[in-house]
Amino acid sequence: MSSEFYFSFHAPVADSPQDAVLALRAACLSRLDEAGLRPESLVLLRFFCSDVYTQAPLVERLWPLDVPCQRVCIGQAPLDSAFLSLQAYCVDGPVEKRLEDDGSLVLRHGVWESLWTLDYPPAPADSESQSDAVIASLREKLQRRGMTLERDVIRTWYYVRDVDNNYAGMIRSRVRHYEASGLTPQTHFIASTGIEADAPRPDVLTWLHSHAEKGLQPDQVTWLKAEDHLSPTHVYGVNFERATRVVYGDRAHCRISGTASIDREGHVLHKGDVLRQFERAVENVEALLHEGGMELRHLQAATIYLRDAHDYPRLAPLVRKLLPADCAVNVTRGPVCRPDWLVEIEAEAVAPWNSPFPSFA
């Protein structure tokens, strides 16, 4: 049987980006060793970078990958680290991994196949055209593997440079492509985060990271809404699911989209108060988990996005208070799609489960 692990790593006193990368690598390898895990268990490394244009090449040079693993460098300054922080996902057990030429990672676990893709636009353009390009690229990768956007994609991250100006173009593109694939308010959407972040290339306005699962049966997937706490997203013109639960024979995964301080009518709550906004965001996450038969203690990883970095010192104690102590947490500067939202949280939960489907691995 395979086990899953999430870790976060920080380099709070690094003197340079080079030192930070080396410190993160040493901390990661040491933690794997302490947990009895091999480096081969690494599946996904997400680096949050204060200057992704200069630091992504450093990561590639100073942390060469000698095992199949996907590495994502995200231009969001970490607020709980110096220069860079890291979130790692590991799967230990009888699995097969393959890193493909297009940067996609394939993970075979039991009868299932997971796919992580990275898509960047090919040329400079406006955010809507670039979004068209990355969604088309994702669909082409899925098609090559006998998968589709509407049936197999479980989670997406749409990263947008200068979100206040470029988010609307990304949404226009996503609505158009999703409708063409039959993803509508009457069917379902995909769990997602749309957040400000730079890409390793300065001409990129929008880029896309995604996770798909091949072979899932319809009864394995539940789209969680918690409509006593949150409105449907299409109420305010966007198109994603609040959370998606996938059940296997031995466990359930809950992928929680970027969640902010919002009520069941789509209104922003507690404008101007980052602490109360975070409390409400966590309350909303908990409501989604409860609808999926889980609890806050099942959270394995969380990324918290702050519009204003100066809010971090006040928020940090509340993060430690409200989230499970063993949850892998990273806090970054990442403005949300509405300026009134000062903070957003996304999360992943794993809970023991018993279902008639095959086990995770």
Coordinates of C-alpha atoms in Angstrom, one line a residue:
M1 CA 0.0 0.0 0.0
S2 CA 1.2 3.5 -0.9
S3 CA 1.4 6.3 1.7
E4 CA 1.2 10.0 0.8
F5 CA 3.1 12.8 2.5
Y6 CA 3.1 16.6 2.3
F7 CA 5.9 18.7 3.6
S8 CA 6.7 22.4 3.7
F9 CA 10.2 23.8 4.0
H10 CA 11.5 27.2 4.8
A11 CA 14.9 29.0 4.9
P12 CA 14.2 31.9 7.2
V13 CA 17.8 33.1 7.7
A14 CA 19.3 32.4 4.3
D15 CA 21.8 35.1 3.2
S16 CA 21.2 34.7 -0.5
P17 CA 18.9 32.9 -3.0
Q18 CA 21.7 30.3 -3.5
D19 CA 21.9 29.6 0.2
A20 CA 18.1 29.3 0.4
V21 CA 18.0 26.7 -2.4
L22 CA 20.7 24.7 -0.8
A23 CA 19.1 25.0 2.6
L24 CA 15.7 23.8 1.2
R25 CA 17.3 20.9 -0.5
A26 CA 19.2 19.8 2.6
A27 CA 16.0 20.2 4.8
C28 CA 14.0 18.2 2.3
L29 CA 16.4 15.3 2.0
S30 CA 16.9 15.2 5.8
R31 CA 13.1 15.2 6.4
L32 CA 12.7 12.4 3.9
D33 CA 15.4 10.4 5.7
E34 CA 13.8 11.0 9.1
A35 CA 10.4 9.8 7.7
G36 CA 12.0 6.7 6.2
L37 CA 11.3 7.9 2.7
R38 CA 13.5 7.6 -0.3
P39 CA 14.2 10.6 -2.6
E40 CA 12.4 8.5 -5.3
S41 CA 9.1 9.2 -3.4
L42 CA 9.1 12.8 -4.5
V43 CA 6.3 13.6 -6.9
L44 CA 5.9 17.4 -6.9
L45 CA 8.1 20.2 -5.7
R46 CA 6.5 23.7 -5.6
F47 CA 8.9 26.5 -5.1
F48 CA 7.6 29.9 -4.1
C49 CA 10.1 32.5 -5.3
S50 CA 10.6 36.1 -4.4
D51 CA 12.2 36.7 -7.8
V52 CA 11.2 33.8 -10.1
Y53 CA 13.1 35.1 -13.1
T54 CA 16.5 34.8 -11.4
Q55 CA 15.7 32.0 -8.9
A56 CA 14.1 29.4 -11.2
P57 CA 17.5 28.9 -13.1
L58 CA 19.2 28.6 -9.6
V59 CA 16.8 25.9 -8.6
E60 CA 17.5 24.0 -11.8
R61 CA 21.2 24.3 -11.4
L62 CA 21.6 23.7 -7.6
W63 CA 18.9 21.0 -7.3
P64 CA 19.3 18.7 -10.2
L65 CA 16.6 16.1 -10.4
D66 CA 17.9 12.5 -10.6
V67 CA 14.4 11.0 -9.9
P68 CA 11.2 11.6 -11.9
C69 CA 9.6 14.6 -10.2
Q70 CA 7.8 17.7 -11.4
R71 CA 9.3 21.0 -10.3
V72 CA 7.2 24.2 -10.4
C73 CA 8.7 27.6 -9.7
I74 CA 6.0 30.1 -8.8
G75 CA 6.7 33.9 -8.7
Q76 CA 5.1 34.6 -5.3
A77 CA 7.3 36.0 -2.5
P78 CA 7.2 33.6 0.5
L79 CA 6.3 35.5 3.7
D80 CA 7.4 32.7 6.0
S81 CA 10.9 32.3 4.5
A82 CA 13.8 34.1 2.9
F83 CA 13.9 34.2 -0.9
L84 CA 12.2 30.8 -1.5
S85 CA 10.0 28.3 0.3
L86 CA 9.0 24.8 -0.8
Q87 CA 6.0 22.5 -0.6
A88 CA 6.6 18.9 -1.4
Y89 CA 4.3 16.0 -2.2
C90 CA 5.5 12.4 -1.9
V91 CA 4.1 9.0 -2.6
D92 CA 5.9 6.1 -1.1
G93 CA 5.1 2.5 -2.2
P94 CA 4.5 0.5 -5.3
V95 CA 4.1 3.3 -7.9
E96 CA 5.7 4.1 -11.2
K97 CA 6.6 7.6 -12.3
R98 CA 7.7 9.1 -15.6
L99 CA 8.7 12.7 -16.4
E100 CA 7.9 13.4 -20.0
D101 CA 9.6 15.7 -22.5
D102 CA 6.8 18.3 -22.2
G103 CA 7.3 18.7 -18.5
S104 CA 4.3 16.5 -17.6
L105 CA 4.6 14.0 -14.8
V106 CA 2.8 10.6 -15.0
L107 CA 2.2 8.7 -11.8
R108 CA 0.8 5.2 -12.0
H109 CA -0.6 4.0 -8.6
G110 CA -2.5 0.8 -8.5
V111 CA -5.0 0.8 -11.4
W112 CA -5.0 4.6 -11.6
E113 CA -2.9 7.1 -13.5
S114 CA -2.3 10.7 -12.3
L115 CA -1.1 13.4 -14.6
W116 CA 0.4 16.8 -13.7
T117 CA 0.9 19.2 -16.5
L118 CA 2.6 22.7 -16.8
D119 CA 1.5 24.9 -19.7
Y120 CA 3.0 28.3 -20.7
P121 CA 1.9 30.4 -23.6
P122 CA 4.2 30.2 -26.7
A123 CA 4.5 34.0 -27.4
P124 CA 3.7 37.4 -26.0
A125 CA 0.0 38.4 -26.2
D126 CA -2.8 39.7 -24.0
S127 CA -4.0 37.6 -21.1
E128 CA -7.1 36.3 -22.9
S129 CA -5.0 35.0 -25.9
Q130 CA -2.4 33.5 -23.6
S131 CA -5.1 31.7 -21.6
D132 CA -6.5 30.4 -24.9
A133 CA -3.1 29.0 -25.6
V134 CA -2.5 27.3 -22.3
I135 CA -5.9 25.7 -22.1
A136 CA -5.6 24.5 -25.7
S137 CA -2.2 23.0 -24.8
L138 CA -3.6 21.2 -21.8
R139 CA -6.4 19.8 -23.9
E140 CA -3.9 18.5 -26.5
K141 CA -1.9 16.8 -23.8
L142 CA -5.0 15.2 -22.3
Q143 CA -6.1 14.0 -25.7
R144 CA -2.8 12.3 -26.4
R145 CA -3.3 10.2 -23.3
G146 CA -7.0 9.4 -23.9
M147 CA -8.2 12.0 -21.4
T148 CA -10.5 15.0 -21.5
L149 CA -10.8 18.3 -19.7
E150 CA -14.3 17.7 -18.5
R151 CA -13.9 14.0 -17.4
D152 CA -10.4 13.7 -16.0
V153 CA -9.1 17.1 -14.7
I154 CA -9.5 17.3 -10.9
R155 CA -7.5 20.5 -10.0
T156 CA -6.1 23.6 -11.8
W157 CA -4.0 26.6 -10.8
Y158 CA -4.3 29.6 -13.1
Y159 CA -1.4 32.0 -12.3
V160 CA -1.9 35.5 -13.5
R161 CA 0.7 38.3 -13.7
D162 CA -0.9 41.6 -12.4
V163 CA -4.2 39.9 -11.5
D164 CA -6.1 43.2 -11.1
N165 CA -5.6 43.9 -14.8
N166 CA -5.3 40.5 -16.4
Y167 CA -7.7 38.2 -14.5
A168 CA -10.7 39.2 -16.5
G169 CA -9.1 38.1 -19.8
M170 CA -8.2 34.8 -18.3
I171 CA -11.8 34.3 -17.1
R172 CA -13.3 35.2 -20.5
S173 CA -11.0 32.5 -22.1
R174 CA -11.8 29.9 -19.4
V175 CA -15.6 30.4 -19.7
R176 CA -15.4 30.0 -23.5
H177 CA -13.3 26.9 -23.4
Y178 CA -15.2 25.3 -20.5
E179 CA -18.5 25.8 -22.2
A180 CA -17.2 24.3 -25.4
S181 CA -16.2 21.2 -23.3
G182 CA -19.7 21.0 -21.6
L183 CA -18.5 22.5 -18.3
T184 CA -21.4 24.7 -17.2
P185 CA -23.4 25.6 -14.1
Q186 CA -25.7 22.7 -15.1
T187 CA -22.9 20.1 -15.2
H188 CA -19.8 20.8 -13.1
F189 CA -16.6 22.8 -13.2
I190 CA -13.1 22.0 -11.9
A191 CA -11.6 22.9 -8.5
S192 CA -9.2 25.8 -9.1
T193 CA -7.2 28.6 -7.8
G194 CA -6.8 31.8 -9.8
I195 CA -4.1 34.0 -8.2
E196 CA -1.4 36.5 -9.0
A197 CA 2.0 35.0 -9.7
D198 CA 4.8 35.6 -12.1
A199 CA 6.1 32.8 -14.4
P200 CA 9.8 32.1 -15.0
R201 CA 9.5 34.0 -18.3
P202 CA 8.7 37.7 -18.0
D203 CA 6.5 37.8 -21.1
V204 CA 3.9 35.4 -19.6
L205 CA 0.7 36.9 -18.3
T206 CA -1.2 33.7 -17.6
W207 CA 0.0 30.1 -17.1
L208 CA -1.5 26.9 -16.0
H209 CA -0.7 24.0 -13.7
S210 CA -3.1 21.1 -13.6
H211 CA -3.8 17.7 -12.0
A212 CA -5.8 15.0 -13.8
E213 CA -6.8 11.4 -12.8
K214 CA -7.4 8.8 -15.5
G215 CA -9.9 6.0 -15.0
L216 CA -12.1 7.5 -12.3
Q217 CA -15.7 6.4 -12.3
P218 CA -18.4 9.1 -12.0
D219 CA -19.4 7.8 -8.5
Q220 CA -15.9 8.4 -7.2
V221 CA -16.1 12.2 -7.8
T222 CA -18.2 14.6 -5.7
W223 CA -18.2 18.4 -6.3
L224 CA -18.5 20.1 -2.9
K225 CA -20.4 23.4 -2.6
A226 CA -21.3 24.2 1.0
E227 CA -24.0 26.5 -0.2
D228 CA -25.0 27.4 3.4
H229 CA -21.7 29.2 3.5
L230 CA -20.6 30.0 -0.1
S231 CA -22.4 31.0 -3.3
P232 CA -22.0 29.2 -6.5
T233 CA -19.0 30.7 -8.3
H234 CA -21.0 31.5 -11.5
V235 CA -23.0 34.0 -9.4
Y236 CA -20.1 36.5 -9.8
G237 CA -19.0 35.5 -13.2
V238 CA -16.4 32.9 -12.7
N239 CA -16.4 29.1 -13.2
F240 CA -14.8 26.7 -10.8
E241 CA -15.9 24.2 -8.2
R242 CA -15.4 25.1 -4.5
A243 CA -13.9 21.7 -3.8
T244 CA -13.7 18.2 -5.3
R245 CA -13.6 15.0 -3.4
V246 CA -12.3 11.8 -5.0
V247 CA -12.7 8.5 -3.1
Y248 CA -10.7 5.3 -3.5
G249 CA -11.1 2.0 -1.7
D250 CA -8.8 3.1 1.1
R251 CA -8.8 6.9 1.2
A252 CA -10.4 10.1 0.0
H253 CA -8.8 13.2 -1.4
C254 CA -10.4 16.6 -1.1
R255 CA -8.9 19.4 -3.3
I256 CA -10.1 22.7 -2.0
S257 CA -10.0 25.6 -4.4
G258 CA -8.8 29.1 -3.4
T259 CA -11.3 30.1 -0.7
A260 CA -11.8 33.6 0.7
S261 CA -14.0 35.5 3.0
I262 CA -17.3 35.2 1.2
D263 CA -20.9 34.5 2.1
R264 CA -23.6 32.3 0.5
E265 CA -24.7 35.3 -1.7
G266 CA -21.2 36.0 -3.0
H267 CA -20.5 39.1 -0.9
V268 CA -17.1 39.9 0.5
L269 CA -17.2 39.7 4.3
H270 CA -15.2 41.8 6.8
K271 CA -13.7 44.3 4.3
G272 CA -10.5 45.7 5.6
D273 CA -10.0 43.2 8.4
V274 CA -7.5 40.5 7.3
L275 CA -7.8 38.5 10.6
R276 CA -11.6 38.2 10.4
Q277 CA -11.3 37.4 6.7
F278 CA -9.0 34.6 7.4
E279 CA -11.2 33.2 10.1
R280 CA -14.1 33.2 7.7
A281 CA -12.1 31.6 4.9
V282 CA -11.1 28.8 7.3
E283 CA -14.8 28.5 8.3
N284 CA -15.7 28.1 4.7
V285 CA -13.0 25.4 4.2
E286 CA -14.3 23.6 7.2
A287 CA -17.8 23.7 5.7
L288 CA -16.6 22.2 2.5
L289 CA -14.7 19.4 4.3
H290 CA -17.8 18.6 6.4
E291 CA -19.9 18.3 3.3
G292 CA -17.4 15.8 2.0
G293 CA -17.3 13.8 5.3
M294 CA -14.0 15.1 6.5
E295 CA -12.7 17.4 9.2
L296 CA -10.2 20.2 9.5
R297 CA -7.7 17.7 11.1
H298 CA -7.5 15.9 7.7
L299 CA -5.8 18.9 6.1
Q300 CA -2.4 17.8 4.8
A301 CA -1.3 21.0 3.0
A302 CA -2.4 24.6 2.7
T303 CA -1.2 27.6 0.8
I304 CA -2.2 31.0 2.1
Y305 CA -2.1 34.0 -0.2
L306 CA -1.9 37.6 1.2
R307 CA -2.5 40.7 -0.8
D308 CA -0.4 42.9 1.5
A309 CA 2.8 41.3 2.9
H310 CA 2.7 43.7 5.8
D311 CA -0.3 41.7 7.2
Y312 CA 1.8 38.6 7.7
P313 CA 3.2 39.2 11.2
R314 CA -0.4 39.7 12.5
L315 CA -1.8 36.8 10.6
A316 CA 0.9 34.2 11.4
P317 CA -0.3 33.4 15.0
L318 CA -3.8 33.0 13.8
V319 CA -2.6 30.5 11.1
R320 CA -0.9 28.4 13.7
K321 CA -4.0 28.6 15.9
L322 CA -6.6 27.6 13.3
L323 CA -4.8 25.1 11.1
P324 CA -3.7 21.6 12.2
A325 CA -0.1 21.6 13.6
D326 CA 1.0 18.9 11.1
C327 CA -0.4 20.6 8.1
A328 CA 2.3 21.7 5.6
V329 CA 1.7 25.4 5.3
N330 CA 3.2 28.0 3.0
V331 CA 2.3 31.7 3.1
T332 CA 3.0 33.9 0.1
R333 CA 2.2 37.3 -1.3
G334 CA -0.5 36.5 -3.8
P335 CA -3.2 39.1 -4.5
V336 CA -6.7 37.6 -5.1
C337 CA -9.0 38.4 -7.9
R338 CA -11.0 40.9 -6.0
P339 CA -9.1 43.8 -4.3
D340 CA -11.4 43.6 -1.2
W341 CA -10.2 40.1 -0.5
L342 CA -7.1 40.4 1.6
V343 CA -6.4 36.7 2.1
E344 CA -7.2 33.4 0.5
I345 CA -6.5 29.8 1.4
E346 CA -6.3 26.7 -0.7
A347 CA -5.8 23.2 0.7
E348 CA -5.6 19.5 0.2
A349 CA -7.0 16.9 2.6
V350 CA -6.6 13.1 2.8
A351 CA -8.8 10.9 5.0
P352 CA -9.2 7.1 5.5
W353 CA -12.1 5.8 3.5
N354 CA -13.9 2.6 2.7
S355 CA -15.5 2.2 -0.7
P356 CA -16.0 -0.5 -3.3
F357 CA -13.4 1.1 -5.6
P358 CA -9.8 -0.1 -5.9
S359 CA -7.4 1.4 -3.4
F360 CA -5.2 4.4 -4.2
A361 CA -2.3 1.9 -4.8

